[in-house]
């Protein structure tokens, strides 16, 4: 897809025509660059933000919340942690101790041994069944870069690539789109497997250029910054075709989106 077409689609706020996935009969959503979005993982859900895409917690939000957002014309992404164990999830007891590694920096969470697809595959398939059954259009699988962290396991890039592709395949088999979360180093090898990307703080860390393969492929990059005012990242975001906003770390309802026109950023 040409950059001109990408930019025209971004201005129009379009999504690509959905295509039916073989074997599911379900049309998979394909978000284009430039779509505005809301990411809310905590607090009482505010469905009134006038954006075409919502990303919400798959466990915490019921099917009725997804249906309400659909009635409001939103596409809805199911947030899941697929690379880390969370002690507060209802299926936490399904994970054997052998696949639980070091803490990942968040209370009650530990890295998973993603080499153990024999164990993790069925658990993640059940989680994705939950997302599908609640009516979600897509999945945001989090903690998909364990191999670049101190997990307690000797994970390699090849291990991570295999696992990430497994998660993408499981989502597609259920008719849902799937986003690549933060795993910048493997984007060139994974951009064909994933339908969009989700990124945190690429401007702050000077990493946004690594996400351009998604934009060039006509796929959205949903991006947030936490510590920079919008005036310091919106211009670059528009130039690269990212879907950007400012959020607080708790990912509640508050948001500040990049303005449509240059020179109007605040914050």
Coordinates of N, CA and C in Angstrom, one line a residue, residues 73-255:
X73 N -21.1 2.0 17.7 CA -20.4 2.1 16.5 C -18.9 1.8 16.7
X74 N -18.5 1.2 17.8 CA -17.1 1.0 18.1 C -16.6 -0.4 17.8
X75 N -15.4 -0.6 17.4 CA -14.7 -1.9 17.3 C -14.1 -2.0 18.7
X76 N -14.0 -3.3 19.2 CA -13.5 -3.5 20.6 C -12.4 -4.5 20.6
X77 N -11.3 -4.2 21.2 CA -10.1 -5.0 21.4 C -10.1 -5.6 22.8
X78 N -9.8 -6.9 22.9 CA -9.7 -7.7 24.1 C -8.3 -7.7 24.6
X79 N -8.1 -7.0 25.7 CA -6.7 -7.0 26.3 C -6.5 -8.3 27.1
X80 N -5.4 -9.0 26.9 CA -5.0 -10.2 27.6 C -3.5 -10.2 27.9
X81 N -3.1 -10.7 29.0 CA -1.7 -11.0 29.1 C -1.4 -12.4 28.7
X82 N -0.6 -12.5 27.6 CA -0.3 -13.9 27.1 C 1.1 -14.3 27.4
X83 N 1.9 -13.4 27.9 CA 3.3 -13.7 28.1 C 3.7 -13.7 29.6
X84 N 2.7 -13.3 30.5 CA 2.9 -13.3 31.9 C 1.7 -13.8 32.6
X85 N 2.0 -14.5 33.8 CA 1.0 -15.0 34.6 C 0.5 -13.9 35.6
X86 N -0.8 -13.9 35.8 CA -1.4 -12.9 36.8 C -2.1 -13.6 37.8
X87 N -1.7 -13.5 39.1 CA -2.3 -14.2 40.2 C -3.8 -13.9 40.4
X88 N -4.3 -12.8 39.9 CA -5.6 -12.3 40.1 C -6.6 -12.7 39.1
X89 N -6.2 -13.5 38.1 CA -7.1 -13.9 37.0 C -7.8 -15.2 37.5
X90 N -9.0 -15.4 37.0 CA -9.8 -16.6 37.4 C -9.2 -18.0 37.0
X91 N -8.3 -17.9 36.0 CA -7.7 -19.2 35.5 C -6.3 -19.3 36.0
X92 N -5.9 -18.5 37.0 CA -4.5 -18.5 37.5 C -4.0 -19.9 37.9
X93 N -5.0 -20.7 38.4 CA -4.6 -22.1 38.9 C -4.4 -23.1 37.8
X94 N -4.7 -22.7 36.6 CA -4.4 -23.6 35.4 C -3.0 -23.6 35.0
X95 N -2.2 -22.7 35.5 CA -0.7 -22.6 35.1 C 0.1 -23.4 36.1
X96 N 0.8 -24.4 35.7 CA 1.7 -25.1 36.6 C 2.9 -24.3 37.0
X97 N 3.4 -24.5 38.2 CA 4.5 -23.8 38.7 C 5.7 -23.8 37.7
X98 N 5.9 -24.9 37.0 CA 7.0 -25.1 36.1 C 7.1 -24.0 35.0
X99 N 6.0 -23.4 34.7 CA 6.0 -22.4 33.6 C 6.1 -21.0 34.1
X100 N 6.1 -20.8 35.5 CA 6.2 -19.5 36.1 C 7.6 -19.0 36.4
X101 N 8.0 -17.9 35.9 CA 9.3 -17.4 36.1 C 9.4 -16.2 37.1
X102 N 10.3 -15.4 36.8 CA 10.5 -14.2 37.7 C 9.4 -13.2 37.5
X103 N 9.3 -12.3 38.5 CA 8.3 -11.2 38.4 C 8.7 -10.3 37.2
X104 N 7.6 -9.7 36.6 CA 7.8 -8.8 35.5 C 7.8 -7.4 35.8
X105 N 7.8 -7.1 37.1 CA 7.8 -5.7 37.6 C 6.4 -5.2 38.0
X106 N 5.4 -6.0 37.8 CA 4.0 -5.6 38.2 C 3.6 -6.6 39.3
X107 N 3.0 -6.1 40.4 CA 2.6 -6.9 41.5 C 1.7 -8.0 41.1
X108 N 2.1 -9.2 41.6 CA 1.2 -10.4 41.3 C 1.4 -11.0 39.9
X109 N 2.5 -10.6 39.2 CA 2.7 -11.1 37.8 C 4.1 -11.7 37.7
X110 N 4.2 -12.8 36.9 CA 5.4 -13.5 36.6 C 5.5 -13.8 35.2
X111 N 6.7 -13.8 34.6 CA 6.9 -14.2 33.2 C 6.6 -15.6 33.0
X112 N 6.1 -16.0 31.8 CA 5.8 -17.3 31.4 C 7.0 -17.9 30.6
X113 N 7.1 -19.2 30.7 CA 8.1 -19.9 29.8 C 7.4 -20.2 28.5
X114 N 7.6 -19.3 27.6 CA 6.8 -19.4 26.3 C 7.3 -20.6 25.4
X115 N 8.4 -21.2 25.8 CA 8.8 -22.5 25.1 C 7.8 -23.6 25.3
X116 N 7.0 -23.5 26.4 CA 6.1 -24.6 26.8 C 4.8 -24.4 26.1
X117 N 4.8 -24.4 24.8 CA 3.5 -24.3 24.1 C 2.5 -25.4 24.3
X118 N 3.1 -26.6 24.8 CA 2.2 -27.7 25.1 C 1.3 -27.4 26.2
X119 N 1.8 -26.6 27.2 CA 1.0 -26.2 28.4 C 0.3 -24.9 28.1
X120 N 0.9 -23.9 27.5 CA 0.3 -22.6 27.4 C -0.6 -22.5 26.2
X121 N -0.4 -23.3 25.2 CA -1.3 -23.2 24.0 C -2.8 -23.4 24.4
X122 N -3.1 -24.5 25.1 CA -4.6 -24.7 25.5 C -5.1 -23.7 26.4
X123 N -4.3 -23.1 27.3 CA -4.7 -22.1 28.2 C -5.0 -20.8 27.4
X124 N -4.2 -20.5 26.5 CA -4.4 -19.2 25.8 C -5.5 -19.4 24.8
X125 N -5.7 -20.6 24.2 CA -6.8 -20.9 23.4 C -8.1 -20.7 24.1
X126 N -8.2 -21.1 25.4 CA -9.4 -20.9 26.2 C -9.6 -19.4 26.4
X127 N -8.6 -18.7 26.7 CA -8.7 -17.2 26.9 C -9.3 -16.6 25.6
X128 N -8.7 -17.0 24.5 CA -9.2 -16.4 23.2 C -10.6 -16.8 22.9
X129 N -11.0 -18.0 23.3 CA -12.4 -18.4 23.2 C -13.3 -17.4 24.0
X130 N -12.8 -17.1 25.2 CA -13.6 -16.1 26.0 C -13.8 -14.8 25.2
X131 N -12.7 -14.3 24.7 CA -12.8 -13.0 23.9 C -13.8 -13.1 22.7
X132 N -13.7 -14.2 22.0 CA -14.6 -14.4 20.9 C -16.0 -14.5 21.4
X133 N -16.2 -15.3 22.4 CA -17.6 -15.5 22.9 C -18.2 -14.2 23.5
X134 N -17.4 -13.3 24.0 CA -17.9 -12.0 24.4 C -18.2 -11.1 23.3
X135 N -17.7 -11.4 22.1 CA -18.0 -10.6 20.9 C -16.9 -9.6 20.5
X136 N -15.7 -9.8 21.1 CA -14.6 -8.8 20.8 C -14.2 -9.0 19.3
X137 N -13.8 -7.9 18.7 CA -13.3 -7.9 17.3 C -11.9 -8.2 17.2
X138 N -11.1 -8.0 18.2 CA -9.6 -8.2 18.1 C -9.1 -8.5 19.5
X139 N -7.8 -8.8 19.5 CA -7.1 -9.1 20.8 C -5.8 -8.3 20.9
X140 N -5.5 -7.8 22.1 CA -4.2 -7.2 22.4 C -3.5 -8.2 23.3
X141 N -2.6 -9.0 22.8 CA -1.8 -9.9 23.7 C -0.6 -9.2 24.3
X142 N -0.5 -9.1 25.6 CA 0.5 -8.3 26.2 C 1.7 -9.2 26.7
X143 N 2.8 -8.5 27.0 CA 4.0 -9.2 27.5 C 4.5 -10.2 26.5
X144 N 4.6 -9.8 25.3 CA 5.1 -10.7 24.2 C 6.5 -10.5 23.8
X145 N 7.3 -10.0 24.8 CA 8.8 -9.9 24.5 C 9.6 -10.4 25.7
X146 N 9.2 -11.5 26.3 CA 9.9 -12.0 27.4 C 11.3 -12.3 27.1
X147 N 11.7 -12.7 25.9 CA 13.0 -13.1 25.6 C 14.0 -11.9 25.7
X148 N 13.5 -10.7 25.8 CA 14.4 -9.6 26.0 C 14.4 -9.1 27.5
X149 N 13.9 -9.9 28.3 CA 13.8 -9.6 29.8 C 14.4 -10.8 30.6
X150 N 14.6 -10.5 31.9 CA 15.1 -11.5 32.8 C 13.9 -12.3 33.3
X151 N 13.6 -13.3 32.6 CA 12.4 -14.1 32.9 C 12.6 -15.3 33.9
X152 N 13.9 -15.7 34.0 CA 14.2 -16.9 34.7 C 14.3 -18.1 33.8
X153 N 14.1 -17.9 32.5 CA 14.2 -19.0 31.5 C 15.1 -18.5 30.4
X154 N 15.8 -19.4 29.8 CA 16.8 -19.1 28.7 C 16.0 -18.9 27.4
X155 N 15.1 -18.0 27.3 CA 14.3 -17.8 26.1 C 15.2 -17.1 25.0
X156 N 14.9 -17.6 23.8 CA 15.6 -17.0 22.6 C 14.6 -16.3 21.7
X157 N 15.2 -15.5 20.8 CA 14.3 -14.8 19.8 C 13.5 -15.8 19.0
X158 N 14.0 -17.0 18.7 CA 13.3 -18.0 18.0 C 12.1 -18.5 18.8
X159 N 12.3 -18.7 20.1 CA 11.3 -19.2 21.0 C 10.1 -18.1 21.0
X160 N 10.5 -16.9 21.1 CA 9.5 -15.8 21.1 C 8.7 -15.7 19.8
X161 N 9.4 -15.8 18.7 CA 8.8 -15.8 17.4 C 7.8 -16.9 17.3
X162 N 8.2 -18.1 17.7 CA 7.3 -19.2 17.6 C 6.0 -19.0 18.4
X163 N 6.2 -18.5 19.6 CA 5.1 -18.3 20.5 C 4.2 -17.2 20.0
X164 N 4.7 -16.1 19.6 CA 3.9 -15.0 19.1 C 3.1 -15.4 17.9
X165 N 3.7 -16.1 17.0 CA 2.9 -16.6 15.8 C 1.8 -17.6 16.2
X166 N 2.1 -18.4 17.3 CA 1.0 -19.2 17.8 C -0.2 -18.4 18.3
X167 N 0.1 -17.3 19.1 CA -1.0 -16.5 19.6 C -1.8 -15.9 18.4
X168 N -1.0 -15.4 17.4 CA -1.7 -14.8 16.2 C -2.6 -15.8 15.5
X169 N -2.1 -17.0 15.3 CA -2.8 -18.0 14.7 C -4.1 -18.4 15.4
X170 N -4.0 -18.5 16.8 CA -5.1 -18.8 17.6 C -6.2 -17.8 17.5
X171 N -5.8 -16.5 17.5 CA -6.8 -15.4 17.3 C -7.4 -15.4 16.0
X172 N -6.6 -15.6 14.9 CA -7.2 -15.7 13.6 C -8.1 -16.8 13.4
X173 N -7.8 -18.0 14.0 CA -8.7 -19.1 13.9 C -10.1 -18.9 14.5
X174 N -10.1 -17.9 15.4 CA -11.4 -17.5 16.0 C -12.0 -16.3 15.4
X175 N -11.5 -15.8 14.2 CA -12.1 -14.7 13.5 C -11.8 -13.4 14.0
X176 N -10.8 -13.3 14.9 CA -10.4 -12.0 15.5 C -9.1 -11.5 14.9
X177 N -9.0 -10.1 14.8 CA -7.7 -9.5 14.5 C -6.8 -9.6 15.8
X178 N -5.5 -9.4 15.6 CA -4.6 -9.5 16.7 C -3.5 -8.5 16.5
X179 N -3.1 -7.9 17.6 CA -2.1 -6.8 17.6 C -0.8 -7.3 18.2
X180 N 0.3 -6.8 17.6 CA 1.7 -7.1 18.2 C 2.0 -6.0 19.2
X181 N 2.3 -6.4 20.5 CA 2.5 -5.5 21.5 C 4.0 -5.3 21.8
X182 N 4.5 -4.1 21.4 CA 5.8 -3.6 21.9 C 7.1 -4.4 21.4
X183 N 6.9 -5.6 20.8 CA 8.1 -6.4 20.5 C 8.7 -5.8 19.2
X184 N 9.4 -4.7 19.4 CA 9.9 -4.0 18.2 C 10.9 -4.7 17.4
X185 N 11.8 -5.5 18.1 CA 12.9 -6.1 17.4 C 12.4 -7.2 16.4
X186 N 11.3 -7.7 16.6 CA 10.8 -8.8 15.7 C 9.7 -8.3 14.7
X187 N 9.5 -7.0 14.7 CA 8.4 -6.5 13.7 C 8.7 -6.9 12.3
X188 N 9.9 -6.8 11.8 CA 10.1 -7.2 10.4 C 9.7 -8.6 10.1
X189 N 9.8 -9.5 11.0 CA 9.4 -10.9 10.8 C 8.0 -11.2 11.2
X190 N 7.3 -10.3 11.9 CA 6.0 -10.6 12.4 C 4.9 -9.7 11.8
X191 N 5.3 -8.7 11.0 CA 4.3 -7.8 10.5 C 3.2 -8.5 9.7
X192 N 3.6 -9.6 9.0 CA 2.6 -10.3 8.2 C 1.7 -11.1 9.0
X193 N 2.1 -11.5 10.2 CA 1.3 -12.3 11.1 C 0.3 -11.6 11.9
X194 N 0.5 -10.3 12.1 CA -0.4 -9.5 13.0 C -1.1 -8.4 12.2
X195 N -2.3 -8.0 12.7 CA -3.1 -7.1 11.9 C -2.9 -5.6 12.3
X196 N -2.3 -5.3 13.5 CA -2.0 -4.0 13.9 C -0.9 -4.1 15.0
X197 N -0.5 -3.0 15.5 CA 0.5 -3.0 16.6 C 0.0 -2.1 17.7
X198 N 0.4 -2.4 19.0 CA 0.1 -1.5 20.1 C 1.5 -1.2 20.7
X199 N 1.7 0.1 21.0 CA 3.0 0.5 21.5 C 2.9 1.5 22.6
X200 N 3.8 1.4 23.6 CA 3.9 2.4 24.7 C 5.2 3.1 24.6
X201 N 5.2 4.4 24.5 CA 6.3 5.3 24.8 C 7.4 5.2 23.7
X202 N 7.0 5.0 22.4 CA 8.1 4.9 21.4 C 8.7 6.2 21.2
X203 N 8.0 7.3 21.4 CA 8.6 8.7 21.2 C 9.6 8.9 22.3
X204 N 9.2 8.7 23.5 CA 10.1 8.9 24.7 C 11.4 8.1 24.5
X205 N 11.3 6.9 24.0 CA 12.5 6.1 23.9 C 13.1 6.1 22.5
X206 N 12.6 6.9 21.6 CA 13.2 7.0 20.2 C 13.1 5.8 19.4
X207 N 11.9 5.1 19.5 CA 11.8 3.8 18.9 C 10.7 3.8 17.8
X208 N 10.0 4.9 17.5 CA 8.8 4.9 16.7 C 9.1 4.5 15.2
X209 N 10.3 4.7 14.7 CA 10.6 4.4 13.3 C 10.5 2.9 13.2
X210 N 10.8 2.1 14.2 CA 10.7 0.6 14.1 C 9.3 0.1 13.8
X211 N 8.3 1.0 14.1 CA 6.9 0.6 13.8 C 6.4 0.9 12.4
X212 N 7.2 1.5 11.6 CA 6.7 2.0 10.3 C 6.4 0.8 9.4
X213 N 7.0 -0.4 9.5 CA 6.5 -1.5 8.6 C 5.0 -1.8 8.7
X214 N 4.4 -1.6 9.9 CA 3.0 -1.7 10.0 C 2.2 -0.7 9.2
X215 N 2.6 0.6 9.3 CA 2.0 1.6 8.6 C 2.1 1.4 7.1
X216 N 3.3 1.1 6.7 CA 3.5 0.8 5.2 C 2.7 -0.3 4.7
X217 N 2.3 -1.3 5.6 CA 1.5 -2.4 5.2 C 0.0 -2.0 5.4
X218 N -0.3 -0.8 5.7 CA -1.7 -0.4 5.8 C -2.3 -0.8 7.1
X219 N -1.5 -1.1 8.2 CA -2.0 -1.6 9.4 C -1.8 -0.5 10.5
X220 N -2.8 -0.4 11.4 CA -2.8 0.6 12.4 C -1.7 0.4 13.5
X221 N -1.1 1.5 14.0 CA -0.3 1.4 15.2 C -0.9 2.2 16.3
X222 N -1.5 1.6 17.3 CA -2.1 2.2 18.4 C -1.1 2.5 19.4
X223 N -0.9 3.8 19.7 CA 0.3 4.3 20.5 C -0.1 5.2 21.6
X224 N 0.6 5.1 22.8 CA 0.4 6.0 23.9 C 1.7 6.5 24.4
X225 N 1.7 7.7 24.9 CA 2.8 8.2 25.8 C 2.2 8.5 27.1
X226 N 3.1 8.4 28.2 CA 2.6 8.7 29.5 C 3.3 9.9 30.1
X227 N 4.5 10.2 29.8 CA 5.3 11.2 30.4 C 5.6 12.4 29.6
X228 N 5.3 12.4 28.3 CA 5.5 13.6 27.4 C 4.2 14.3 27.2
X229 N 4.2 15.6 27.2 CA 3.0 16.4 26.8 C 2.8 16.2 25.3
X230 N 1.5 16.3 24.9 CA 1.2 16.1 23.5 C 2.0 16.9 22.5
X231 N 2.4 18.1 22.9 CA 3.1 19.0 22.0 C 4.5 18.4 21.7
X232 N 4.9 17.4 22.5 CA 6.3 16.8 22.2 C 6.2 15.5 21.4
X233 N 5.0 15.0 21.1 CA 5.0 13.8 20.4 C 4.0 13.7 19.2
X234 N 3.0 14.7 19.2 CA 1.9 14.6 18.2 C 2.4 14.8 16.8
X235 N 3.4 15.7 16.6 CA 3.9 16.0 15.3 C 4.5 14.8 14.7
X236 N 5.4 14.1 15.5 CA 6.0 12.9 15.0 C 5.0 11.8 14.7
X237 N 4.0 11.7 15.6 CA 3.0 10.7 15.4 C 2.3 10.9 14.1
X238 N 1.9 12.2 13.8 CA 1.2 12.4 12.5 C 2.1 12.1 11.3
X239 N 3.3 12.5 11.4 CA 4.3 12.2 10.3 C 4.4 10.7 10.0
X240 N 4.4 9.9 11.1 CA 4.6 8.5 10.9 C 3.3 7.7 10.7
X241 N 2.2 8.4 10.9 CA 0.9 7.7 10.7 C 0.4 6.9 11.9
X242 N 0.9 7.2 13.1 CA 0.5 6.5 14.3 C -0.8 7.0 14.8
X243 N -1.5 6.2 15.6 CA -2.8 6.6 16.3 C -2.4 6.8 17.7
X244 N -2.2 8.1 18.1 CA -1.5 8.4 19.4 C -2.4 9.2 20.3
X245 N -2.1 9.0 21.6 CA -2.7 9.8 22.6 C -1.9 9.8 23.9
X246 N -2.2 10.7 24.8 CA -1.6 10.7 26.1 C -2.5 10.0 27.1
X247 N -1.9 9.1 27.9 CA -2.7 8.5 29.0 C -1.9 8.5 30.3
X248 N -2.6 8.2 31.4 CA -1.9 8.0 32.7 C -1.6 6.6 32.8
X249 N -0.6 6.2 33.7 CA -0.2 4.9 33.8 C -1.3 3.9 34.2
X250 N -2.2 4.3 35.0 CA -3.3 3.4 35.4 C -4.3 3.0 34.3
X251 N -4.2 3.7 33.2 CA -5.1 3.4 32.0 C -6.5 3.4 32.4
X252 N -6.9 4.5 33.1 CA -8.3 4.7 33.4 C -9.0 5.4 32.2
X253 N -10.1 6.1 32.4 CA -10.8 6.7 31.3 C -10.2 8.0 30.8
X254 N -9.4 8.6 31.6 CA -8.8 9.9 31.1 C -7.9 9.7 29.9
X255 N -8.0 10.6 28.9 CA -7.1 10.5 27.8 C -6.9 12.0 27.2

